[in-house]
mmCIF file with all atom_site columns, C-alpha atoms in Angstrom:
data_model
loop_
_atom_site.group_PDB
_atom_site.id
_atom_site.type_symbol
_atom_site.label_atom_id
_atom_site.label_alt_id
_atom_site.label_comp_id
_atom_site.label_asym_id
_atom_site.label_entity_id
_atom_site.label_seq_id
_atom_site.pdbx_PDB_ins_code
_atom_site.Cartn_x
_atom_site.Cartn_y
_atom_site.Cartn_z
_atom_site.occupancy
_atom_site.B_iso_or_equiv
_atom_site.pdbx_formal_charge
_atom_site.auth_seq_id
_atom_site.auth_comp_id
_atom_site.auth_asym_id
_atom_site.auth_atom_id
_atom_site.pdbx_PDB_model_num
ATOM 1  C CA . UNK A 1 1  ? 2.098   -5.777  13.656  1.00 0.00 ? 877 UNK A CA 1
ATOM 2  C CA . UNK A 1 2  ? 3.794   -6.454  10.344  1.00 0.00 ? 878 UNK A CA 1
ATOM 3  C CA . UNK A 1 3  ? 3.619   -10.204 10.932  1.00 0.00 ? 879 UNK A CA 1
ATOM 4  C CA . UNK A 1 4  ? -0.099  -9.983  11.700  1.00 0.00 ? 880 UNK A CA 1
ATOM 5  C CA . UNK A 1 5  ? -0.648  -8.035  8.485   1.00 0.00 ? 881 UNK A CA 1
ATOM 6  C CA . UNK A 1 6  ? 1.126   -10.744 6.484   1.00 0.00 ? 882 UNK A CA 1
ATOM 7  C CA . UNK A 1 7  ? -1.001  -13.419 8.142   1.00 0.00 ? 883 UNK A CA 1
ATOM 8  C CA . UNK A 1 8  ? -4.201  -11.522 7.336   1.00 0.00 ? 884 UNK A CA 1
ATOM 9  C CA . UNK A 1 9  ? -3.163  -11.098 3.703   1.00 0.00 ? 885 UNK A CA 1
ATOM 10 C CA . UNK A 1 10 ? -2.395  -14.814 3.440   1.00 0.00 ? 886 UNK A CA 1
ATOM 11 C CA . UNK A 1 11 ? -5.747  -15.684 5.016   1.00 0.00 ? 887 UNK A CA 1
ATOM 12 C CA . UNK A 1 12 ? -7.576  -13.295 2.707   1.00 0.00 ? 888 UNK A CA 1
ATOM 13 C CA . UNK A 1 13 ? -5.765  -14.683 -0.331  1.00 0.00 ? 889 UNK A CA 1
ATOM 14 C CA . UNK A 1 14 ? -6.747  -18.209 0.702   1.00 0.00 ? 890 UNK A CA 1
ATOM 15 C CA . UNK A 1 15 ? -10.394 -17.161 1.007   1.00 0.00 ? 891 UNK A CA 1
ATOM 16 C CA . UNK A 1 16 ? -10.239 -15.412 -2.368  1.00 0.00 ? 892 UNK A CA 1
ATOM 17 C CA . UNK A 1 17 ? -8.694  -18.478 -3.989  1.00 0.00 ? 893 UNK A CA 1
ATOM 18 C CA . UNK A 1 18 ? -11.355 -20.767 -2.535  1.00 0.00 ? 894 UNK A CA 1
ATOM 19 C CA . UNK A 1 19 ? -14.080 -18.372 -3.612  1.00 0.00 ? 895 UNK A CA 1
ATOM 20 C CA . UNK A 1 20 ? -12.653 -18.185 -7.121  1.00 0.00 ? 896 UNK A CA 1
ATOM 21 C CA . UNK A 1 21 ? -12.433 -21.973 -7.359  1.00 0.00 ? 897 UNK A CA 1
ATOM 22 C CA . UNK A 1 22 ? -16.040 -22.498 -6.264  1.00 0.00 ? 898 UNK A CA 1
ATOM 23 C CA . UNK A 1 23 ? -17.566 -19.545 -8.110  1.00 0.00 ? 899 UNK A CA 1
ATOM 24 C CA . UNK A 1 24 ? -15.414 -19.524 -11.247 1.00 0.00 ? 900 UNK A CA 1
ATOM 25 C CA . UNK A 1 25 ? -18.460 -19.801 -13.505 1.00 0.00 ? 901 UNK A CA 1
ATOM 26 C CA . UNK A 1 26 ? -20.495 -17.227 -11.608 1.00 0.00 ? 902 UNK A CA 1
ATOM 27 C CA . UNK A 1 27 ? -20.987 -14.051 -13.654 1.00 0.00 ? 903 UNK A CA 1
ATOM 28 C CA . UNK A 1 28 ? -21.307 -12.120 -10.391 1.00 0.00 ? 904 UNK A CA 1
ATOM 29 C CA . UNK A 1 29 ? -17.797 -13.030 -9.220  1.00 0.00 ? 905 UNK A CA 1
ATOM 30 C CA . UNK A 1 30 ? -16.109 -10.315 -7.209  1.00 0.00 ? 906 UNK A CA 1
ATOM 31 C CA . UNK A 1 31 ? -12.622 -9.274  -8.312  1.00 0.00 ? 907 UNK A CA 1
ATOM 32 C CA . UNK A 1 32 ? -10.472 -8.085  -5.441  1.00 0.00 ? 908 UNK A CA 1
ATOM 33 C CA . UNK A 1 33 ? -7.763  -5.453  -5.841  1.00 0.00 ? 909 UNK A CA 1
ATOM 34 C CA . UNK A 1 34 ? -4.915  -4.237  -3.583  1.00 0.00 ? 910 UNK A CA 1
ATOM 35 C CA . UNK A 1 35 ? -7.188  -1.725  -1.852  1.00 0.00 ? 911 UNK A CA 1
ATOM 36 C CA . UNK A 1 36 ? -9.138  -4.692  -0.488  1.00 0.00 ? 912 UNK A CA 1
ATOM 37 C CA . UNK A 1 37 ? -6.360  -5.324  1.999   1.00 0.00 ? 913 UNK A CA 1
ATOM 38 C CA . UNK A 1 38 ? -6.633  -1.822  3.441   1.00 0.00 ? 914 UNK A CA 1
ATOM 39 C CA . UNK A 1 39 ? -9.823  -2.800  5.274   1.00 0.00 ? 915 UNK A CA 1
ATOM 40 C CA . UNK A 1 40 ? -7.945  -5.221  7.531   1.00 0.00 ? 916 UNK A CA 1
#
C-alpha cells in the first residue's frame, strides 16, 4: 500500500510538472498543495 502511494505521488508530480511547463503563462494555473494527494 505504501509503495502504491509513492507511485501515485510520483505520477501526480509528473502530471503537475508537465501541466506547469505547458501552462506556465496561463493566469488560471492551478497551484497544488499537500492536501491534493489526500484524494488518491
